[in-house]
mmCIF file of C-alpha atoms and ligand atoms in Angstrom:
data_model
loop_
_atom_site.group_PDB
_atom_site.id
_atom_site.type_symbol
_atom_site.label_atom_id
_atom_site.label_comp_id
_atom_site.label_asym_id
_atom_site.label_seq_id
_atom_site.Cartn_x
_atom_site.Cartn_y
_atom_site.Cartn_z
ATOM 1 C CA MET A 129 -6.167 0.747 -21.735
ATOM 2 C CA ASN A 130 -6.407 4.211 -20.238
ATOM 3 C CA THR A 131 -5.103 6.596 -22.881
ATOM 4 C CA GLU A 132 -5.082 9.655 -20.566
ATOM 5 C CA ARG A 133 -2.921 7.810 -18.089
ATOM 6 C CA MET A 134 -0.682 6.558 -20.885
ATOM 7 C CA LYS A 135 -0.198 10.165 -22.062
ATOM 8 C CA LYS A 136 0.705 11.150 -18.510
ATOM 9 C CA LEU A 137 3.269 8.360 -18.351
ATOM 10 C CA VAL A 138 4.836 9.393 -21.664
ATOM 11 C CA SER A 139 5.169 12.998 -20.504
ATOM 12 C CA LEU A 140 6.775 11.847 -17.230
ATOM 13 C CA VAL A 141 9.237 9.677 -19.174
ATOM 14 C CA LYS A 142 10.248 12.806 -21.133
ATOM 15 C CA ILE A 143 10.401 15.085 -18.072
ATOM 16 C CA HIS A 144 12.770 12.688 -16.338
ATOM 17 C CA GLY A 145 15.052 12.422 -19.350
ATOM 18 C CA LEU A 146 14.456 8.733 -20.034
ATOM 19 C CA GLU A 147 14.117 7.135 -23.461
ATOM 20 C CA ALA A 148 11.650 4.538 -22.168
ATOM 21 C CA VAL A 149 10.350 2.720 -19.112
ATOM 22 C CA ALA A 150 9.764 -0.981 -18.530
ATOM 23 C CA LEU A 151 6.837 -2.040 -16.335
ATOM 24 C CA ASN A 152 6.382 -5.456 -14.764
ATOM 25 C CA PRO A 153 3.088 -7.024 -13.679
ATOM 26 C CA GLY A 154 1.812 -5.050 -10.698
ATOM 27 C CA PRO A 155 -0.113 -1.912 -9.790
ATOM 28 C CA SER A 156 1.406 0.449 -12.372
ATOM 29 C CA LEU A 157 0.751 -1.935 -15.242
ATOM 30 C CA ARG A 158 -2.798 -2.450 -13.999
ATOM 31 C CA TYR A 159 -3.256 1.321 -13.586
ATOM 32 C CA LEU A 160 -2.322 1.906 -17.224
ATOM 33 C CA THR A 161 -3.845 -1.078 -18.943
ATOM 34 C CA GLY A 162 -6.405 -2.584 -16.567
ATOM 35 C CA LEU A 163 -4.521 -5.856 -17.067
ATOM 36 C CA GLU A 164 -3.614 -8.087 -14.165
ATOM 37 C CA PHE A 165 -0.823 -10.607 -14.398
ATOM 38 C CA HIS A 166 1.021 -12.453 -11.659
ATOM 39 C CA LEU A 167 4.792 -12.507 -11.513
ATOM 40 C CA MET A 168 5.313 -16.059 -12.774
ATOM 41 C CA GLU A 169 8.135 -18.042 -14.272
ATOM 42 C CA ARG A 170 7.370 -16.487 -17.662
ATOM 43 C CA PRO A 171 8.465 -12.877 -18.229
ATOM 44 C CA THR A 172 5.849 -10.172 -18.932
ATOM 45 C CA VAL A 173 7.050 -6.610 -19.603
ATOM 46 C CA LEU A 174 5.442 -3.456 -21.024
ATOM 47 C CA LEU A 175 7.871 -1.039 -22.676
ATOM 48 C CA VAL A 176 6.740 2.568 -23.175
ATOM 49 C CA SER A 177 8.986 5.032 -24.985
ATOM 50 C CA ALA A 178 9.258 8.808 -24.760
ATOM 51 C CA SER A 179 7.976 8.954 -28.337
ATOM 52 C CA GLY A 180 4.703 7.400 -27.158
ATOM 53 C CA MET A 181 5.202 3.931 -28.641
ATOM 54 C CA SER A 182 4.586 0.880 -26.510
ATOM 55 C CA ALA A 183 5.203 -2.835 -26.787
ATOM 56 C CA MET A 184 4.262 -5.678 -24.522
ATOM 57 C CA ILE A 185 6.202 -8.910 -24.273
ATOM 58 C CA LEU A 186 4.076 -11.694 -22.845
ATOM 59 C CA PRO A 187 3.339 -15.420 -22.997
ATOM 60 C CA GLY A 188 1.063 -16.416 -25.881
ATOM 61 C CA LEU A 189 -1.430 -17.982 -23.487
ATOM 62 C CA GLU A 190 -2.026 -14.533 -21.901
ATOM 63 C CA LYS A 191 -2.919 -12.912 -25.208
ATOM 64 C CA ALA A 192 -6.618 -13.561 -24.576
ATOM 65 C CA LYS A 193 -6.499 -10.896 -21.843
ATOM 66 C CA LEU A 194 -5.594 -8.148 -24.301
ATOM 67 C CA PRO A 195 -8.349 -5.800 -25.420
ATOM 68 C CA GLY A 196 -8.079 -6.737 -29.121
ATOM 69 C CA GLU A 197 -7.872 -4.351 -32.091
ATOM 70 C CA THR A 198 -8.255 -1.192 -29.985
ATOM 71 C CA THR A 199 -5.047 -1.885 -28.107
ATOM 72 C CA VAL A 200 -2.518 0.949 -28.293
ATOM 73 C CA PHE A 201 0.470 -1.274 -27.678
ATOM 74 C CA GLN A 202 1.746 -4.030 -29.882
ATOM 75 C CA ALA A 203 1.969 -7.505 -28.329
ATOM 76 C CA PHE A 204 5.056 -9.711 -28.799
ATOM 77 C CA THR A 205 4.245 -13.203 -27.637
ATOM 78 C CA TYR A 206 6.257 -16.346 -27.143
ATOM 79 C CA GLY A 207 5.559 -20.037 -26.538
ATOM 80 C CA ASP A 208 6.505 -22.594 -23.903
ATOM 81 C CA ASP A 209 10.099 -23.107 -25.035
ATOM 82 C CA PRO A 210 12.344 -20.654 -23.116
ATOM 83 C CA ALA A 211 14.700 -20.716 -26.115
ATOM 84 C CA GLU A 212 12.104 -18.559 -27.969
ATOM 85 C CA TRP A 213 11.781 -15.895 -25.320
ATOM 86 C CA GLN A 214 14.794 -13.773 -26.225
ATOM 87 C CA ALA A 215 13.470 -13.392 -29.776
ATOM 88 C CA ALA A 216 10.231 -11.818 -28.474
ATOM 89 C CA PHE A 217 12.248 -9.253 -26.499
ATOM 90 C CA ASP A 218 14.438 -8.581 -29.564
ATOM 91 C CA ARG A 219 11.415 -7.956 -31.809
ATOM 92 C CA ALA A 220 9.823 -5.594 -29.264
ATOM 93 C CA ALA A 221 13.066 -3.631 -28.857
ATOM 94 C CA GLU A 222 13.463 -3.367 -32.610
ATOM 95 C CA LYS A 223 9.889 -2.106 -32.991
ATOM 96 C CA LEU A 224 10.413 0.704 -30.447
ATOM 97 C CA GLY A 225 13.765 1.607 -32.012
ATOM 98 C CA LEU A 226 15.436 2.454 -28.724
ATOM 99 C CA THR A 227 18.986 3.697 -29.248
ATOM 100 C CA ARG A 228 20.133 6.063 -26.512
ATOM 101 C CA GLY A 229 18.594 5.146 -23.183
ATOM 102 C CA PRO A 230 18.455 5.426 -20.333
ATOM 103 C CA LEU A 231 15.672 2.952 -19.719
ATOM 104 C CA GLY A 232 13.878 3.266 -16.371
ATOM 105 C CA VAL A 233 12.762 0.127 -14.537
ATOM 106 C CA GLU A 234 10.646 -0.480 -11.435
ATOM 107 C CA ALA A 235 13.456 -1.123 -8.954
ATOM 108 C CA GLY A 236 11.308 -3.201 -6.626
ATOM 109 C CA ARG A 237 9.697 -5.308 -9.365
ATOM 110 C CA MET A 238 12.127 -5.819 -12.219
ATOM 111 C CA ARG A 239 13.592 -9.287 -11.823
ATOM 112 C CA PHE A 240 16.866 -10.796 -13.014
ATOM 113 C CA LEU A 241 14.693 -12.928 -15.340
ATOM 114 C CA GLU A 242 13.395 -9.962 -17.374
ATOM 115 C CA LEU A 243 16.524 -7.869 -16.942
ATOM 116 C CA VAL A 244 18.744 -10.380 -18.733
ATOM 117 C CA PHE A 245 16.405 -10.595 -21.741
ATOM 118 C CA LEU A 246 16.077 -6.782 -21.866
ATOM 119 C CA LYS A 247 19.827 -6.196 -21.613
ATOM 120 C CA ASN A 248 20.475 -8.687 -24.401
ATOM 121 C CA ALA A 249 17.814 -6.988 -26.549
ATOM 122 C CA LEU A 250 19.129 -3.469 -25.806
ATOM 123 C CA PRO A 251 22.933 -3.673 -25.852
ATOM 124 C CA GLY A 252 24.689 -0.505 -24.751
ATOM 125 C CA ILE A 253 21.582 1.044 -23.175
ATOM 126 C CA GLU A 254 21.854 2.165 -19.573
ATOM 127 C CA PHE A 255 19.243 0.875 -17.105
ATOM 128 C CA VAL A 256 18.244 3.199 -14.255
ATOM 129 C CA ASP A 257 15.739 3.334 -11.402
ATOM 130 C CA GLY A 258 12.470 4.644 -12.900
ATOM 131 C CA GLY A 259 10.923 5.251 -9.457
ATOM 132 C CA LYS A 260 10.303 8.975 -10.003
ATOM 133 C CA VAL A 261 8.249 8.273 -13.130
ATOM 134 C CA ILE A 262 6.178 5.613 -11.367
ATOM 135 C CA ASP A 263 5.617 7.785 -8.276
ATOM 136 C CA GLY A 264 4.527 10.726 -10.426
ATOM 137 C CA LEU A 265 2.147 8.495 -12.322
ATOM 138 C CA ARG A 266 0.072 7.161 -9.414
ATOM 139 C CA ARG A 267 0.645 9.518 -6.501
ATOM 140 C CA LYS A 268 -2.259 11.928 -7.059
ATOM 141 C CA LYS A 269 -5.468 9.914 -7.056
ATOM 142 C CA GLU A 270 -8.427 10.665 -9.329
ATOM 143 C CA SER A 271 -11.878 10.907 -7.756
ATOM 144 C CA GLY A 272 -12.756 7.413 -8.988
ATOM 145 C CA GLU A 273 -9.691 6.011 -7.251
ATOM 146 C CA ILE A 274 -10.539 7.790 -4.001
ATOM 147 C CA ALA A 275 -14.061 6.347 -4.187
ATOM 148 C CA LYS A 276 -12.525 2.854 -4.370
ATOM 149 C CA MET A 277 -10.269 3.588 -1.397
ATOM 150 C CA ARG A 278 -13.283 4.843 0.538
ATOM 151 C CA ARG A 279 -15.074 1.582 -0.236
ATOM 152 C CA ALA A 280 -12.005 -0.408 0.875
ATOM 153 C CA ALA A 281 -12.101 1.507 4.170
ATOM 154 C CA GLN A 282 -15.823 0.811 4.638
ATOM 155 C CA ILE A 283 -15.339 -2.902 3.974
ATOM 156 C CA ALA A 284 -12.509 -3.068 6.525
ATOM 157 C CA GLN A 285 -14.546 -1.218 9.143
ATOM 158 C CA SER A 286 -17.612 -3.376 8.661
ATOM 159 C CA ALA A 287 -15.481 -6.552 8.867
ATOM 160 C CA ILE A 288 -13.855 -5.553 12.160
ATOM 161 C CA LEU A 289 -17.199 -4.779 13.807
ATOM 162 C CA THR A 290 -18.499 -8.254 12.897
ATOM 163 C CA THR A 291 -15.246 -9.848 14.094
ATOM 164 C CA LEU A 292 -15.332 -8.052 17.459
ATOM 165 C CA LYS A 293 -18.839 -9.420 18.110
ATOM 166 C CA LEU A 294 -17.440 -12.953 17.799
ATOM 167 C CA LEU A 295 -14.516 -12.494 20.232
ATOM 168 C CA LYS A 296 -14.375 -14.505 23.455
ATOM 169 C CA GLU A 297 -11.918 -14.613 26.335
ATOM 170 C CA GLY A 298 -9.263 -17.259 25.590
ATOM 171 C CA MET A 299 -9.257 -16.799 21.807
ATOM 172 C CA THR A 300 -5.748 -16.595 20.379
ATOM 173 C CA GLU A 301 -4.207 -13.933 18.166
ATOM 174 C CA LYS A 302 -4.205 -16.413 15.269
ATOM 175 C CA GLN A 303 -7.875 -17.287 15.738
ATOM 176 C CA ILE A 304 -8.834 -13.609 15.817
ATOM 177 C CA ALA A 305 -6.736 -12.887 12.704
ATOM 178 C CA ASN A 306 -8.258 -15.819 10.808
ATOM 179 C CA GLU A 307 -11.791 -14.758 11.723
ATOM 180 C CA LEU A 308 -11.019 -11.229 10.551
ATOM 181 C CA VAL A 309 -9.799 -12.526 7.172
ATOM 182 C CA VAL A 310 -13.062 -14.447 6.713
ATOM 183 C CA GLN A 311 -15.097 -11.359 7.630
ATOM 184 C CA LEU A 312 -13.075 -9.150 5.252
ATOM 185 C CA LEU A 313 -13.877 -11.479 2.367
ATOM 186 C CA ARG A 314 -17.546 -11.733 3.411
ATOM 187 C CA ALA A 315 -17.788 -7.923 3.590
ATOM 188 C CA GLY A 316 -16.666 -7.673 -0.029
ATOM 189 C CA SER A 317 -12.879 -7.371 -0.025
ATOM 190 C CA ASP A 318 -11.000 -8.587 -3.109
ATOM 191 C CA ASP A 319 -9.336 -11.906 -2.310
ATOM 192 C CA GLN A 320 -5.884 -10.294 -2.469
ATOM 193 C CA LEU A 321 -5.771 -8.511 0.899
ATOM 194 C CA PRO A 322 -3.287 -5.616 1.156
ATOM 195 C CA PHE A 323 -1.448 -7.573 3.901
ATOM 196 C CA SER A 324 -2.172 -10.257 6.497
ATOM 197 C CA PRO A 325 -3.821 -8.666 9.550
ATOM 198 C CA ILE A 326 -1.605 -7.947 12.542
ATOM 199 C CA VAL A 327 -3.357 -9.082 15.724
ATOM 200 C CA SER A 328 -1.423 -8.761 18.982
ATOM 201 C CA LEU A 329 -2.361 -9.128 22.629
ATOM 202 C CA GLY A 330 -0.811 -7.966 25.901
ATOM 203 C CA GLN A 331 2.975 -7.577 25.775
ATOM 204 C CA ASN A 332 2.969 -8.491 22.067
ATOM 205 C CA THR A 333 1.352 -5.129 21.274
ATOM 206 C CA ALA A 334 4.763 -3.554 22.008
ATOM 207 C CA ASN A 335 6.018 -5.038 18.708
ATOM 208 C CA PRO A 336 4.667 -2.885 15.840
ATOM 209 C CA HIS A 337 4.968 -5.715 13.291
ATOM 210 C CA ALA A 338 3.968 -8.655 15.495
ATOM 211 C CA VAL A 339 2.939 -11.868 13.727
ATOM 212 C CA PRO A 340 -0.227 -13.464 15.181
ATOM 213 C CA SER A 341 0.710 -16.234 17.645
ATOM 214 C CA ASP A 342 -1.048 -18.711 19.942
ATOM 215 C CA ARG A 343 -1.128 -16.123 22.733
ATOM 216 C CA ALA A 344 -4.664 -16.156 24.184
ATOM 217 C CA MET A 345 -6.736 -13.131 25.214
ATOM 218 C CA HIS A 346 -7.134 -12.502 28.943
ATOM 219 C CA LYS A 347 -8.466 -9.735 31.183
ATOM 220 C CA GLY A 348 -5.968 -6.892 31.490
ATOM 221 C CA ASP A 349 -4.780 -7.181 27.867
ATOM 222 C CA LEU A 350 -4.541 -4.584 25.180
ATOM 223 C CA LEU A 351 -5.617 -5.903 21.775
ATOM 224 C CA LEU A 352 -4.043 -4.193 18.758
ATOM 225 C CA ILE A 353 -5.396 -4.938 15.291
ATOM 226 C CA ASP A 354 -3.880 -3.549 12.058
ATOM 227 C CA TRP A 355 -5.845 -4.681 9.033
ATOM 228 C CA GLY A 356 -7.065 -3.613 5.615
ATOM 229 C CA ALA A 357 -9.341 -4.525 2.729
ATOM 230 C CA SER A 358 -8.903 -4.292 -1.008
ATOM 231 C CA PHE A 359 -11.554 -3.045 -3.422
ATOM 232 C CA GLU A 360 -10.910 -3.260 -7.173
ATOM 233 C CA GLY A 361 -7.185 -3.087 -6.478
ATOM 234 C CA TYR A 362 -7.304 -0.182 -3.973
ATOM 235 C CA PHE A 363 -6.365 -0.656 -0.330
ATOM 236 C CA SER A 364 -7.281 0.454 3.154
ATOM 237 C CA ASP A 365 -4.950 0.126 6.156
ATOM 238 C CA ILE A 366 -6.356 0.774 9.634
ATOM 239 C CA THR A 367 -5.171 0.200 13.209
ATOM 240 C CA ARG A 368 -7.233 0.333 16.368
ATOM 241 C CA THR A 369 -6.263 -0.656 19.910
ATOM 242 C CA PHE A 370 -8.789 -2.088 22.367
ATOM 243 C CA THR A 371 -8.799 -2.887 26.085
ATOM 244 C CA PHE A 372 -10.047 -6.130 27.616
ATOM 245 C CA GLY A 373 -10.916 -5.848 31.309
ATOM 246 C CA GLU A 374 -8.844 -3.495 33.472
ATOM 247 C CA VAL A 375 -5.634 -2.394 31.810
ATOM 248 C CA GLU A 376 -2.717 -0.851 33.735
ATOM 249 C CA PRO A 377 -3.007 2.946 34.006
ATOM 250 C CA GLU A 378 0.130 3.828 32.029
ATOM 251 C CA LEU A 379 -1.204 1.961 28.973
ATOM 252 C CA LEU A 380 -4.416 3.990 29.185
ATOM 253 C CA LYS A 381 -2.273 7.115 29.431
ATOM 254 C CA ILE A 382 -0.278 6.313 26.277
ATOM 255 C CA GLY A 383 -3.612 5.577 24.576
ATOM 256 C CA ASP A 384 -4.668 9.185 25.217
ATOM 257 C CA ILE A 385 -1.353 10.563 23.990
ATOM 258 C CA VAL A 386 -1.440 8.527 20.754
ATOM 259 C CA LEU A 387 -5.017 9.659 20.155
ATOM 260 C CA ARG A 388 -3.909 13.298 20.446
ATOM 261 C CA ALA A 389 -0.921 12.626 18.176
ATOM 262 C CA ASN A 390 -3.192 11.037 15.563
ATOM 263 C CA ARG A 391 -5.479 14.101 15.666
ATOM 264 C CA ALA A 392 -2.522 16.473 15.446
ATOM 265 C CA GLY A 393 -1.171 14.618 12.410
ATOM 266 C CA ARG A 394 -4.536 14.621 10.655
ATOM 267 C CA SER A 395 -4.863 18.374 11.309
ATOM 268 C CA ALA A 396 -1.364 19.258 10.088
ATOM 269 C CA GLY A 397 -1.475 18.444 6.379
ATOM 270 C CA LYS A 398 -2.745 20.553 3.489
ATOM 271 C CA PRO A 399 -1.749 21.392 -0.077
ATOM 272 C CA GLY A 400 1.540 23.298 -0.217
ATOM 273 C CA LEU A 401 2.978 21.918 3.012
ATOM 274 C CA PRO A 402 5.727 19.288 3.040
ATOM 275 C CA ALA A 403 4.854 15.694 3.992
ATOM 276 C CA GLY A 404 7.276 16.075 6.899
ATOM 277 C CA ALA A 405 4.925 18.583 8.565
ATOM 278 C CA VAL A 406 2.443 15.782 9.305
ATOM 279 C CA ASP A 407 5.146 13.696 10.963
ATOM 280 C CA ARG A 408 6.418 16.612 13.017
ATOM 281 C CA ALA A 409 2.953 17.522 14.327
ATOM 282 C CA ALA A 410 2.178 13.970 15.454
ATOM 283 C CA ARG A 411 5.665 13.413 16.880
ATOM 284 C CA LEU A 412 5.650 16.668 18.851
ATOM 285 C CA VAL A 413 2.638 15.528 20.902
ATOM 286 C CA ILE A 414 4.376 12.286 21.837
ATOM 287 C CA THR A 415 7.757 13.915 22.524
ATOM 288 C CA GLU A 416 6.233 16.617 24.724
ATOM 289 C CA ALA A 417 4.442 13.919 26.728
ATOM 290 C CA GLY A 418 7.851 12.309 27.387
ATOM 291 C CA TYR A 419 7.469 9.227 25.156
ATOM 292 C CA GLY A 420 9.470 10.336 22.102
ATOM 293 C CA ASP A 421 11.902 7.414 22.445
ATOM 294 C CA PHE A 422 9.003 4.959 22.230
ATOM 295 C CA PHE A 423 7.562 6.216 18.913
ATOM 296 C CA ILE A 424 9.914 4.101 16.844
ATOM 297 C CA HIS A 425 8.588 4.447 13.281
ATOM 298 C CA ARG A 426 7.595 7.133 10.788
ATOM 299 C CA THR A 427 4.092 8.605 11.098
ATOM 300 C CA GLY A 428 2.741 7.081 7.895
ATOM 301 C CA HIS A 429 3.098 5.982 4.296
ATOM 302 C CA GLY A 430 1.389 6.543 0.990
ATOM 303 C CA LEU A 431 -1.496 4.162 0.288
ATOM 304 C CA GLY A 432 -3.364 3.276 -2.889
ATOM 305 C CA MET A 433 -2.819 0.292 -5.163
ATOM 306 C CA GLU A 434 0.093 -0.615 -2.898
ATOM 307 C CA ALA A 435 0.030 -0.939 0.882
ATOM 308 C CA HIS A 436 3.215 1.149 1.068
ATOM 309 C CA GLU A 437 3.963 3.744 -1.601
ATOM 310 C CA THR A 438 5.001 7.392 -1.774
ATOM 311 C CA PRO A 439 4.656 9.853 -0.106
ATOM 312 C CA TYR A 440 6.275 8.497 3.069
ATOM 313 C CA ILE A 441 5.468 10.588 6.136
ATOM 314 C CA PHE A 442 8.769 11.265 7.915
ATOM 315 C CA ASP A 443 10.347 14.427 9.300
ATOM 316 C CA GLU A 444 12.858 15.052 6.497
ATOM 317 C CA ASN A 445 10.440 14.449 3.608
ATOM 318 C CA LYS A 446 10.107 17.710 1.669
ATOM 319 C CA THR A 447 7.622 16.328 -0.884
ATOM 320 C CA ILE A 448 4.932 18.986 -1.195
ATOM 321 C CA LEU A 449 1.425 17.713 -0.487
ATOM 322 C CA GLU A 450 -1.052 18.087 -3.354
ATOM 323 C CA THR A 451 -4.781 17.424 -3.542
ATOM 324 C CA GLY A 452 -5.517 13.770 -4.271
ATOM 325 C CA MET A 453 -2.495 12.353 -2.450
ATOM 326 C CA THR A 454 -3.458 9.590 -0.033
ATOM 327 C CA PHE A 455 -1.516 8.283 2.946
ATOM 328 C CA THR A 456 -1.831 6.889 6.450
ATOM 329 C CA VAL A 457 -1.444 8.722 9.759
ATOM 330 C CA GLU A 458 -0.420 6.109 12.326
ATOM 331 C CA PRO A 459 1.478 7.307 15.386
ATOM 332 C CA GLY A 460 2.223 4.756 18.118
ATOM 333 C CA ILE A 461 3.929 4.340 21.484
ATOM 334 C CA TYR A 462 5.500 0.978 22.334
ATOM 335 C CA LEU A 463 6.690 0.139 25.871
ATOM 336 C CA PRO A 464 8.880 -2.979 25.651
ATOM 337 C CA GLY A 465 7.643 -5.884 27.751
ATOM 338 C CA ARG A 466 4.413 -4.081 28.627
ATOM 339 C CA GLY A 467 2.378 -3.022 25.620
ATOM 340 C CA GLY A 468 1.817 -0.586 22.799
ATOM 341 C CA VAL A 469 -0.857 1.538 21.180
ATOM 342 C CA ARG A 470 -1.159 2.570 17.530
ATOM 343 C CA ILE A 471 -4.045 4.468 15.926
ATOM 344 C CA GLU A 472 -4.006 4.470 12.123
ATOM 345 C CA ASP A 473 -6.255 6.305 9.686
ATOM 346 C CA ASP A 474 -6.229 6.722 5.903
ATOM 347 C CA VAL A 475 -6.409 10.309 4.658
ATOM 348 C CA VAL A 476 -6.718 12.159 1.372
ATOM 349 C CA VAL A 477 -5.353 15.663 0.789
ATOM 350 C CA THR A 478 -8.202 18.053 -0.133
ATOM 351 C CA GLU A 479 -8.205 21.798 -0.872
ATOM 352 C CA THR A 480 -8.700 22.558 2.814
ATOM 353 C CA GLY A 481 -6.709 19.871 4.586
ATOM 354 C CA LEU A 482 -6.718 16.139 5.248
ATOM 355 C CA GLU A 483 -9.981 14.224 5.031
ATOM 356 C CA SER A 484 -10.075 10.861 6.782
ATOM 357 C CA LEU A 485 -11.495 7.953 4.785
ATOM 358 C CA THR A 486 -11.713 5.960 8.022
ATOM 359 C CA ASP A 487 -14.094 6.970 10.790
ATOM 360 C CA LEU A 488 -14.257 4.194 13.398
ATOM 361 C CA PRO A 489 -13.947 5.590 16.938
ATOM 362 C CA ARG A 490 -10.250 6.073 17.638
ATOM 363 C CA GLU A 491 -9.891 6.092 21.424
ATOM 364 C CA LEU A 492 -8.936 2.924 23.336
ATOM 365 C CA LEU A 493 -12.253 1.118 23.279
ATOM 366 C CA PRO A 494 -13.353 -1.517 25.817
ATOM 367 C CA LEU A 495 -13.926 -4.750 23.887
ATOM 368 C CA GLU A 496 -16.850 -5.555 26.155
ATOM 369 C CA LYS A 497 -18.793 -2.854 24.266
ATOM 370 C CA PHE A 498 -18.562 -4.837 21.035
ATOM 371 C CA MET A 499 -18.474 -8.498 22.081
ATOM 372 C CA GLY A 500 -21.705 -10.426 21.652
HETATM 373 CO CO1 CO B 276 -1.422 -0.635 9.123
HETATM 374 CO CO1 CO B 277 0.096 1.454 7.615
#
């Protein structure tokens, strides 16, 4: 249990005018308590009130995970019979003495399962999206968190270099992706990867979210890999694009433009500027080169204990950058039916600007340089 972080949460609950928040198993619960639970058929919820009281409803068999007498929240457990579960929610609600609401929930995590028990336990209380509280809680990373993200980046980079050595002409996207997963685990990634690697070849690189297929690697292909590692719950998320043999000149040209856009984005952020400034700087390079219609996604997304979190890097986002915020810079150009290039780095906002946690060479690199 991290009492400093719990204090921060309580103050955010007050600032946003809520009476309490409910957290489900996931990154925010882990951030506060160090406890990891999976979303299972049994409900687990932590309630934290503006008065600083907290109560956790959880299955009795999970009680062994709790830190014992030092715990700052009270545990309300239940057994295997679902008929008992409502009573655990009722006792927790009674303990916290919630009367007014509103109660903020994690919109993307709260399930119908928990919501029904909570609503029954808290009649007349309004439930609202608690997203602003959650974002405020985890958005600025502490130095220890950044160190974990740096390690996640190093693991991902070391895994890709080993994977590239093992590539051979004729290997399929799926085979490359599977090898990369093995190498990520060998290099020290947590077993829960941030996402399954995207590996695409040739024309498939024109689809930013391609799923690895049986398409085999041949001379003249681009190879785009978007992958990440996880270290103690913190993620990396990197994309590099490679060439295999001689690639058509326009694909090399868009490679240069995306490289310049990536640099422009990484140079554009600093404390006090809006997140949108990073998007605009990267996008301007691509638009001025005549490919604006082929940069079909935002420039990046927040990264940390989740693969996508705030701040999102898009033109209209006025969120002011602060030191310790972490996000990706990942411009791309995608030419349908021909190929695409994306170059993605993970950055942290420092006093002077954006520092990249990822440092693999960024230009379109000939695979032949790496293959064994
Ligand atoms: Co990515
Ligand atoms: Co990304």
